[in-house]
């Protein structure tokens, strides 16, 4: 689960929903892992906490590293350990606590990692049945919910049309369902499309251009479709495909063209030229060696919050309409801003946020959300942008 939208606080002064901080869930360097979790109490088994150790594509490298699966509760697929323990995403008290944490951080929108009914990632189970509960709990804390659509099997223009229709028909009337107000005054649902580049632009154009054979444009199912930009060349595929914006997702500065802060000003300039939304994604750090032990080169140390603040500063500098956070609770890749606690077992010493409190990254998110709200308001006023 994730979120990225400058939101309102309960116990704190309410921030207008004019900056959008969305917290996203998913993976940074080397593959996507949705952030839904399970435990025996609520799910009859562990889900994702017992993540397998992934093999390197070169068998000669794989043989130098451990094999097998993690063994919760003491051994989990993460370098950090959650304050809530080895929780289930179905536990109502966990959902409530997550909403409180996002609320306290002035996050406004949470982006759910979503697979169509009856489908799931290779290590998980389908979670569409949880969406109504998520929406209800989000509404209680004045949060909005958007959808981060995963690269489910055989994803194409035709089944995407059906799935967008399904989401809007089933959830679109809920008060927590997120709509972004565009410059023309329309309030449209927003969809993040993970790994959008694996589908050819011609297929996307069938769905996302007004002349496409499966076009949703100017229909009740129109929306803002945000493509993942990894390489520089993806800009032109995204244009051709008819997308409404780009996001960069990965929390590792320098891992991809899109996730490199030095490229954000140029990407924003490109998006402005073609009337696209630019959504830079920021993260507090990155470490996935619990599940990809061979991937240490992509580790980014948190430096007691400095890495996160540098990323947020770079994002604000680009004057985006939306900033996304990777991630709220992607524990496998160490990008979570959720509360983590010190833990030591006979085999593992987990990382933690000391000398700071477990709430450090929620507090930093709130600080920068408030800063972003003020800057965004001034910037929007100067450029006659929508305050959404």
Tab-separated table of C-alpha atoms in Angstrom:
chain	number	residue	atom	x	y	z
A	1	UNK	CA	0.000	0.000	0.000
A	2	UNK	CA	1.292	3.429	-0.678
A	3	UNK	CA	0.311	7.043	-0.990
A	4	UNK	CA	1.445	10.354	-2.437
A	5	UNK	CA	-0.660	13.429	-1.966
A	6	UNK	CA	-0.296	16.408	0.270
A	7	UNK	CA	-3.180	15.710	2.543
A	8	UNK	CA	-4.858	16.789	5.725
A	9	UNK	CA	-3.960	15.947	9.258
A	10	UNK	CA	-6.415	15.012	11.979
A	11	UNK	CA	-4.721	16.321	15.030
A	12	UNK	CA	-2.732	18.883	13.096
A	13	UNK	CA	-3.780	21.895	11.050
A	14	UNK	CA	-5.623	20.661	7.974
A	15	UNK	CA	-3.715	21.031	4.729
A	16	UNK	CA	-5.688	21.652	1.566
A	17	UNK	CA	-5.614	18.873	-0.980
A	18	UNK	CA	-3.715	21.038	-3.402
A	19	UNK	CA	-0.388	19.366	-3.218
A	20	UNK	CA	-0.613	15.733	-4.002
A	21	UNK	CA	1.673	13.427	-2.086
A	22	UNK	CA	0.872	9.890	-3.090
A	23	UNK	CA	2.394	6.926	-1.380
A	24	UNK	CA	3.083	4.101	-3.796
A	25	UNK	CA	3.812	0.504	-3.118
A	26	UNK	CA	6.060	-1.655	-5.156
A	27	UNK	CA	9.624	-2.321	-6.076
A	28	UNK	CA	12.609	-0.200	-6.794
A	29	UNK	CA	15.596	-1.902	-8.299
A	30	UNK	CA	14.992	-5.109	-10.138
A	31	UNK	CA	11.365	-6.155	-10.254
A	32	UNK	CA	8.043	-5.377	-8.717
A	33	UNK	CA	6.851	-6.716	-5.407
A	34	UNK	CA	3.421	-5.538	-4.282
A	35	UNK	CA	3.083	-4.521	-0.665
A	36	UNK	CA	0.344	-6.784	0.606
A	37	UNK	CA	1.181	-9.040	3.518
A	38	UNK	CA	-0.355	-12.019	5.269
A	39	UNK	CA	0.093	-14.060	8.433
A	40	UNK	CA	-1.368	-17.325	9.757
A	41	UNK	CA	-3.881	-15.607	12.045
A	42	UNK	CA	-5.684	-13.745	9.245
A	43	UNK	CA	-4.636	-15.591	6.095
A	44	UNK	CA	-3.830	-19.119	7.223
A	45	UNK	CA	-0.190	-18.651	6.153
A	46	UNK	CA	2.525	-16.063	5.698
A	47	UNK	CA	2.301	-13.963	2.533
A	48	UNK	CA	5.322	-11.997	1.311
A	49	UNK	CA	7.070	-11.969	4.713
A	50	UNK	CA	8.480	-15.381	3.760
A	51	UNK	CA	9.601	-14.063	0.367
A	52	UNK	CA	11.932	-16.346	-1.604
A	53	UNK	CA	15.517	-15.276	-2.145
A	54	UNK	CA	15.575	-14.359	-5.826
A	55	UNK	CA	18.133	-15.834	-8.169
A	56	UNK	CA	20.474	-13.733	-10.261
A	57	UNK	CA	20.024	-14.135	-14.009
A	58	UNK	CA	23.600	-15.468	-14.177
A	59	UNK	CA	23.725	-18.917	-12.500
A	60	UNK	CA	27.425	-18.435	-11.769
A	61	UNK	CA	26.545	-15.471	-9.522
A	62	UNK	CA	23.509	-17.185	-7.960
A	63	UNK	CA	25.611	-20.052	-6.596
A	64	UNK	CA	27.570	-17.613	-4.430
A	65	UNK	CA	24.475	-16.584	-2.454
A	66	UNK	CA	21.915	-18.224	-0.130
A	67	UNK	CA	18.907	-20.026	-1.602
A	68	UNK	CA	15.385	-20.723	-0.356
A	69	UNK	CA	12.763	-18.706	1.521
A	70	UNK	CA	12.642	-16.580	4.610
A	71	UNK	CA	11.128	-18.141	7.721
A	72	UNK	CA	8.948	-15.703	9.748
A	73	UNK	CA	8.406	-14.401	12.331
A	74	UNK	CA	12.061	-13.854	13.230
A	75	UNK	CA	13.434	-14.234	9.699
A	76	UNK	CA	11.594	-12.018	7.201
A	77	UNK	CA	12.300	-10.779	3.674
A	78	UNK	CA	13.373	-7.346	4.830
A	79	UNK	CA	16.414	-5.564	6.257
A	80	UNK	CA	14.096	-3.667	8.657
A	81	UNK	CA	11.467	-4.960	11.089
A	82	UNK	CA	7.971	-3.408	11.347
A	83	UNK	CA	6.731	-1.936	14.602
A	84	UNK	CA	3.424	-3.718	13.972
A	85	UNK	CA	5.192	-7.071	13.718
A	86	UNK	CA	4.534	-9.590	10.958
A	87	UNK	CA	1.126	-8.227	10.114
A	88	UNK	CA	-1.645	-9.098	7.723
A	89	UNK	CA	-3.013	-6.525	5.305
A	90	UNK	CA	-6.437	-7.998	6.165
A	91	UNK	CA	-6.193	-7.096	9.841
A	92	UNK	CA	-8.633	-4.184	10.412
A	93	UNK	CA	-6.471	-2.780	13.218
A	94	UNK	CA	-3.438	-2.743	10.881
A	95	UNK	CA	-5.402	-0.954	8.169
A	96	UNK	CA	-6.558	1.593	10.742
A	97	UNK	CA	-3.016	2.127	12.041
A	98	UNK	CA	-1.683	2.568	8.507
A	99	UNK	CA	-4.300	5.219	7.810
A	100	UNK	CA	-3.401	7.025	11.035
A	101	UNK	CA	0.283	6.962	10.099
A	102	UNK	CA	-0.372	8.340	6.607
A	103	UNK	CA	-2.710	10.951	8.027
A	104	UNK	CA	-0.091	12.025	10.564
A	105	UNK	CA	2.400	12.402	7.704
A	106	UNK	CA	0.086	14.750	5.727
A	107	UNK	CA	-0.124	12.241	2.915
A	108	UNK	CA	-3.285	12.834	0.926
A	109	UNK	CA	-3.581	9.861	-1.422
A	110	UNK	CA	-2.625	6.234	-1.094
A	111	UNK	CA	-1.965	4.200	-4.222
A	112	UNK	CA	-2.984	0.569	-3.919
A	113	UNK	CA	-0.996	-2.122	-5.656
A	114	UNK	CA	-3.840	-3.684	-7.673
A	115	UNK	CA	-4.405	-6.867	-9.643
A	116	UNK	CA	-7.741	-7.652	-11.325
A	117	UNK	CA	-10.064	-10.064	-9.473
A	118	UNK	CA	-8.815	-13.631	-9.736
A	119	UNK	CA	-5.197	-12.646	-10.404
A	120	UNK	CA	-2.180	-11.972	-8.209
A	121	UNK	CA	1.587	-11.802	-8.184
A	122	UNK	CA	3.533	-15.059	-7.981
A	123	UNK	CA	4.069	-14.831	-4.215
A	124	UNK	CA	0.721	-13.405	-3.141
A	125	UNK	CA	-3.055	-13.683	-3.317
A	126	UNK	CA	-5.689	-11.468	-4.864
A	127	UNK	CA	-6.667	-8.519	-2.682
A	128	UNK	CA	-9.411	-6.768	-4.651
A	129	UNK	CA	-11.890	-7.878	-1.972
A	130	UNK	CA	-10.035	-5.655	0.500
A	131	UNK	CA	-10.570	-2.463	-1.496
A	132	UNK	CA	-13.965	-1.562	0.075
A	133	UNK	CA	-12.445	-1.737	3.586
A	134	UNK	CA	-9.442	0.336	2.480
A	135	UNK	CA	-11.769	2.972	0.999
A	136	UNK	CA	-13.914	3.128	4.149
A	137	UNK	CA	-10.908	3.440	6.469
A	138	UNK	CA	-9.265	6.002	4.196
A	139	UNK	CA	-12.418	8.130	4.221
A	140	UNK	CA	-12.430	8.098	8.018
A	141	UNK	CA	-9.011	9.815	7.916
A	142	UNK	CA	-9.772	12.136	5.020
A	143	UNK	CA	-7.456	10.209	2.685
A	144	UNK	CA	-8.114	9.405	-0.955
A	145	UNK	CA	-7.343	6.149	-2.757
A	146	UNK	CA	-5.960	5.650	-6.247
A	147	UNK	CA	-4.872	2.488	-8.061
A	148	UNK	CA	-1.375	1.348	-9.011
A	149	UNK	CA	-2.149	-1.209	-11.712
A	150	UNK	CA	0.323	-4.087	-11.801
A	151	UNK	CA	1.591	-5.813	-14.956
A	152	UNK	CA	-0.863	-8.694	-14.606
A	153	UNK	CA	-0.649	-11.576	-17.061
A	154	UNK	CA	-1.489	-10.600	-20.666
A	155	UNK	CA	-2.275	-6.981	-19.790
A	156	UNK	CA	-3.363	-5.199	-22.966
A	157	UNK	CA	-5.667	-2.460	-24.262
A	158	UNK	CA	-8.782	-4.644	-24.253
A	159	UNK	CA	-8.596	-6.058	-20.745
A	160	UNK	CA	-7.336	-2.699	-19.429
A	161	UNK	CA	-10.558	-1.133	-20.706
A	162	UNK	CA	-12.552	-3.790	-18.811
A	163	UNK	CA	-10.493	-3.334	-15.653
A	164	UNK	CA	-10.698	0.475	-15.652
A	165	UNK	CA	-14.448	0.147	-16.155
A	166	UNK	CA	-14.598	-2.363	-13.297
A	167	UNK	CA	-12.690	-0.079	-10.905
A	168	UNK	CA	-14.763	3.012	-11.742
A	169	UNK	CA	-18.116	1.177	-11.738
A	170	UNK	CA	-17.381	-0.584	-8.444
A	171	UNK	CA	-15.457	2.060	-6.499
A	172	UNK	CA	-15.860	5.363	-8.341
A	173	UNK	CA	-18.835	6.573	-6.297
A	174	UNK	CA	-17.038	6.119	-2.955
A	175	UNK	CA	-16.141	9.448	-1.310
A	176	UNK	CA	-12.531	8.275	-0.833
A	177	UNK	CA	-12.034	7.474	-4.532
A	178	UNK	CA	-9.381	9.910	-5.774
A	179	UNK	CA	-10.038	12.311	-8.616
A	180	UNK	CA	-7.546	14.905	-9.801
A	181	UNK	CA	-8.844	18.273	-10.948
A	182	UNK	CA	-7.312	19.146	-14.316
A	183	UNK	CA	-6.656	22.584	-15.818
A	184	UNK	CA	-9.926	22.320	-17.728
A	185	UNK	CA	-11.843	21.790	-14.489
A	186	UNK	CA	-12.561	18.089	-14.987
A	187	UNK	CA	-12.098	15.822	-11.975
A	188	UNK	CA	-10.691	12.562	-13.311
A	189	UNK	CA	-9.572	9.316	-11.666
A	190	UNK	CA	-5.810	8.767	-11.724
A	191	UNK	CA	-4.199	5.425	-12.522
A	192	UNK	CA	-0.505	4.648	-12.137
A	193	UNK	CA	0.516	1.947	-14.649
A	194	UNK	CA	3.498	-0.025	-13.402
A	195	UNK	CA	5.883	-1.331	-16.093
A	196	UNK	CA	3.769	0.380	-18.762
A	197	UNK	CA	6.700	0.147	-21.184
A	198	UNK	CA	6.323	-3.643	-21.588
A	199	UNK	CA	3.193	-3.010	-23.685
A	200	UNK	CA	3.725	-1.467	-27.133
A	201	UNK	CA	2.697	2.204	-27.514
A	202	UNK	CA	0.334	1.236	-30.347
A	203	UNK	CA	-1.660	-0.910	-27.913
A	204	UNK	CA	-1.858	1.884	-25.354
A	205	UNK	CA	-2.950	4.292	-28.102
A	206	UNK	CA	-5.952	2.039	-28.787
A	207	UNK	CA	-7.098	2.767	-25.237
A	208	UNK	CA	-5.748	6.243	-24.541
A	209	UNK	CA	-6.220	8.270	-27.738
A	210	UNK	CA	-9.533	9.638	-28.928
A	211	UNK	CA	-9.340	7.702	-32.212
A	212	UNK	CA	-8.256	4.404	-30.602
A	213	UNK	CA	-10.264	1.227	-31.198
A	214	UNK	CA	-10.762	0.744	-27.416
A	215	UNK	CA	-10.776	4.445	-26.561
A	216	UNK	CA	-11.941	5.467	-23.105
A	217	UNK	CA	-11.466	9.147	-23.891
A	218	UNK	CA	-14.497	11.410	-23.404
A	219	UNK	CA	-16.388	8.476	-21.877
A	220	UNK	CA	-17.524	7.858	-18.285
A	221	UNK	CA	-14.310	5.827	-17.905
A	222	UNK	CA	-11.871	8.522	-18.903
A	223	UNK	CA	-9.044	9.203	-16.485
A	224	UNK	CA	-5.467	10.318	-16.036
A	225	UNK	CA	-3.125	7.471	-16.922
A	226	UNK	CA	0.403	7.833	-15.585
A	227	UNK	CA	3.150	5.797	-17.252
A	228	UNK	CA	6.359	4.590	-15.634
A	229	UNK	CA	9.390	6.227	-17.235
A	230	UNK	CA	12.552	4.176	-16.833
A	231	UNK	CA	14.719	5.076	-19.828
A	232	UNK	CA	15.007	8.437	-21.592
A	233	UNK	CA	13.621	6.960	-24.817
A	234	UNK	CA	10.386	6.012	-23.051
A	235	UNK	CA	9.293	9.678	-23.279
A	236	UNK	CA	8.309	9.303	-26.909
A	237	UNK	CA	6.602	5.938	-26.414
A	238	UNK	CA	4.567	7.523	-23.610
A	239	UNK	CA	3.528	10.354	-25.918
A	240	UNK	CA	2.619	7.960	-28.698
A	241	UNK	CA	0.642	5.798	-26.305
A	242	UNK	CA	-1.593	8.696	-25.271
A	243	UNK	CA	-0.665	8.785	-21.581
A	244	UNK	CA	-1.427	11.824	-19.419
A	245	UNK	CA	1.779	11.883	-17.421
A	246	UNK	CA	4.856	10.069	-16.177
A	247	UNK	CA	6.162	8.916	-12.813
A	248	UNK	CA	9.618	7.636	-11.950
A	249	UNK	CA	8.833	5.148	-9.142
A	250	UNK	CA	12.290	3.895	-8.187
A	251	UNK	CA	13.754	5.068	-4.885
A	252	UNK	CA	17.366	4.547	-5.967
A	253	UNK	CA	18.943	7.759	-7.246
A	254	UNK	CA	20.993	6.828	-10.319
A	255	UNK	CA	19.395	3.392	-10.845
A	256	UNK	CA	17.473	4.514	-13.941
A	257	UNK	CA	17.284	7.627	-16.076
A	258	UNK	CA	13.901	8.449	-14.557
A	259	UNK	CA	14.967	7.894	-10.952
A	260	UNK	CA	18.067	10.124	-11.263
A	261	UNK	CA	17.373	13.486	-9.641
A	262	UNK	CA	19.654	15.284	-12.113
A	263	UNK	CA	17.198	14.440	-14.921
A	264	UNK	CA	14.042	15.717	-13.251
A	265	UNK	CA	14.246	19.304	-14.485
A	266	UNK	CA	14.604	18.058	-18.069
A	267	UNK	CA	11.727	15.634	-17.662
A	268	UNK	CA	9.532	18.383	-16.228
A	269	UNK	CA	10.406	20.599	-19.209
A	270	UNK	CA	9.488	17.779	-21.596
A	271	UNK	CA	6.183	17.165	-19.804
A	272	UNK	CA	5.317	20.872	-19.867
A	273	UNK	CA	5.907	20.961	-23.642
A	274	UNK	CA	3.385	18.196	-24.208
A	275	UNK	CA	0.913	18.995	-21.420
A	276	UNK	CA	1.818	15.916	-19.381
A	277	UNK	CA	1.888	15.603	-15.595
A	278	UNK	CA	5.371	15.043	-14.187
A	279	UNK	CA	5.315	13.015	-10.971
A	280	UNK	CA	8.759	12.468	-9.450
A	281	UNK	CA	8.942	9.598	-6.966
A	282	UNK	CA	10.965	10.018	-3.782
A	283	UNK	CA	12.102	7.397	-1.287
A	284	UNK	CA	13.860	7.297	2.093
A	285	UNK	CA	16.576	4.877	0.963
A	286	UNK	CA	16.885	1.477	-0.667
A	287	UNK	CA	18.084	-1.960	0.409
A	288	UNK	CA	16.770	-5.215	-1.042
A	289	UNK	CA	19.624	-7.587	-0.190
A	290	UNK	CA	17.326	-9.718	1.996
A	291	UNK	CA	15.635	-10.925	-1.205
A	292	UNK	CA	18.275	-9.986	-3.825
A	293	UNK	CA	21.541	-10.600	-1.967
A	294	UNK	CA	23.509	-9.898	-5.156
A	295	UNK	CA	22.084	-6.373	-5.583
A	296	UNK	CA	24.129	-4.422	-3.019
A	297	UNK	CA	25.227	-1.869	-5.641
A	298	UNK	CA	21.708	-0.407	-5.593
A	299	UNK	CA	21.599	0.023	-1.812
A	300	UNK	CA	21.167	3.659	-0.760
A	301	UNK	CA	21.819	4.444	2.903
A	302	UNK	CA	19.143	6.493	4.671
A	303	UNK	CA	21.758	8.670	6.444
A	304	UNK	CA	19.317	9.366	9.297
A	305	UNK	CA	16.773	10.951	6.936
A	306	UNK	CA	19.175	13.008	4.806
A	307	UNK	CA	18.721	10.817	1.718
A	308	UNK	CA	14.936	11.305	1.897
A	309	UNK	CA	15.198	15.055	2.408
A	310	UNK	CA	17.586	15.373	-0.540
A	311	UNK	CA	15.082	13.524	-2.737
A	312	UNK	CA	12.191	15.688	-1.532
A	313	UNK	CA	14.207	18.847	-2.132
A	314	UNK	CA	14.989	17.707	-5.687
A	315	UNK	CA	11.323	16.942	-6.306
A	316	UNK	CA	10.136	20.335	-5.045
A	317	UNK	CA	12.731	22.035	-7.222
A	318	UNK	CA	10.991	20.589	-10.300
A	319	UNK	CA	7.638	22.265	-9.367
A	320	UNK	CA	5.547	19.107	-9.890
A	321	UNK	CA	1.778	18.957	-9.499
A	322	UNK	CA	2.093	15.649	-7.674
A	323	UNK	CA	4.912	13.981	-5.750
A	324	UNK	CA	4.826	10.244	-5.166
A	325	UNK	CA	6.504	8.435	-2.287
A	326	UNK	CA	8.131	5.072	-2.841
A	327	UNK	CA	6.947	3.708	-0.547
A	328	UNK	CA	4.708	3.479	2.464
A	329	UNK	CA	5.391	-0.189	3.254
A	330	UNK	CA	7.598	-1.876	0.654
A	331	UNK	CA	9.580	-3.721	3.320
A	332	UNK	CA	11.344	-6.075	0.906
A	333	UNK	CA	13.195	-3.193	-0.697
A	334	UNK	CA	13.700	-1.069	2.374
A	335	UNK	CA	11.832	1.928	0.970
A	336	UNK	CA	9.159	1.992	3.689
A	337	UNK	CA	8.325	5.102	5.693
A	338	UNK	CA	6.127	3.020	8.004
A	339	UNK	CA	7.391	2.717	11.587
A	340	UNK	CA	10.274	0.266	12.057
A	341	UNK	CA	11.796	-0.926	15.343
A	342	UNK	CA	15.148	-2.390	16.419
A	343	UNK	CA	15.259	-6.199	16.418
A	344	UNK	CA	18.030	-8.731	16.855
A	345	UNK	CA	17.781	-12.512	16.454
A	346	UNK	CA	20.427	-15.225	16.659
A	347	UNK	CA	21.030	-14.860	12.918
A	348	UNK	CA	20.033	-11.296	12.019
A	349	UNK	CA	20.433	-7.758	13.261
A	350	UNK	CA	17.747	-5.692	11.555
A	351	UNK	CA	18.347	-2.100	10.559
A	352	UNK	CA	16.320	0.627	12.273
A	353	UNK	CA	15.857	4.396	12.413
A	354	UNK	CA	17.942	5.083	15.548
A	355	UNK	CA	19.009	7.505	16.962
A	356	UNK	CA	15.600	8.774	15.857
A	357	UNK	CA	12.142	7.492	16.725
A	358	UNK	CA	10.274	4.887	14.661
A	359	UNK	CA	8.110	7.764	13.372
A	360	UNK	CA	11.067	9.652	11.830
A	361	UNK	CA	10.033	9.246	8.198
A	362	UNK	CA	6.383	10.055	8.864
A	363	UNK	CA	7.513	13.261	10.588
A	364	UNK	CA	9.833	14.181	7.704
A	365	UNK	CA	7.017	13.509	5.247
A	366	UNK	CA	4.733	15.840	7.168
A	367	UNK	CA	7.395	18.570	7.288
A	368	UNK	CA	7.970	18.400	3.531
A	369	UNK	CA	4.278	18.029	2.702
A	370	UNK	CA	3.584	21.317	4.469
A	371	UNK	CA	6.522	22.969	2.693
A	372	UNK	CA	5.313	21.576	-0.629
A	373	UNK	CA	1.758	22.774	-0.015
A	374	UNK	CA	2.955	26.347	0.505
A	375	UNK	CA	5.294	26.317	-2.482
A	376	UNK	CA	2.711	24.618	-4.689
A	377	UNK	CA	0.072	27.195	-3.762
A	378	UNK	CA	2.397	30.057	-4.703
A	379	UNK	CA	3.526	28.310	-7.882
A	380	UNK	CA	-0.026	27.441	-8.916
A	381	UNK	CA	-1.117	31.029	-8.348
A	382	UNK	CA	1.739	32.364	-10.492
A	383	UNK	CA	1.058	29.905	-13.304
A	384	UNK	CA	-2.732	29.629	-13.025
A	385	UNK	CA	-2.530	25.901	-12.288
A	386	UNK	CA	-5.324	23.878	-10.710
A	387	UNK	CA	-5.122	23.462	-6.961
A	388	UNK	CA	-5.790	19.732	-6.734
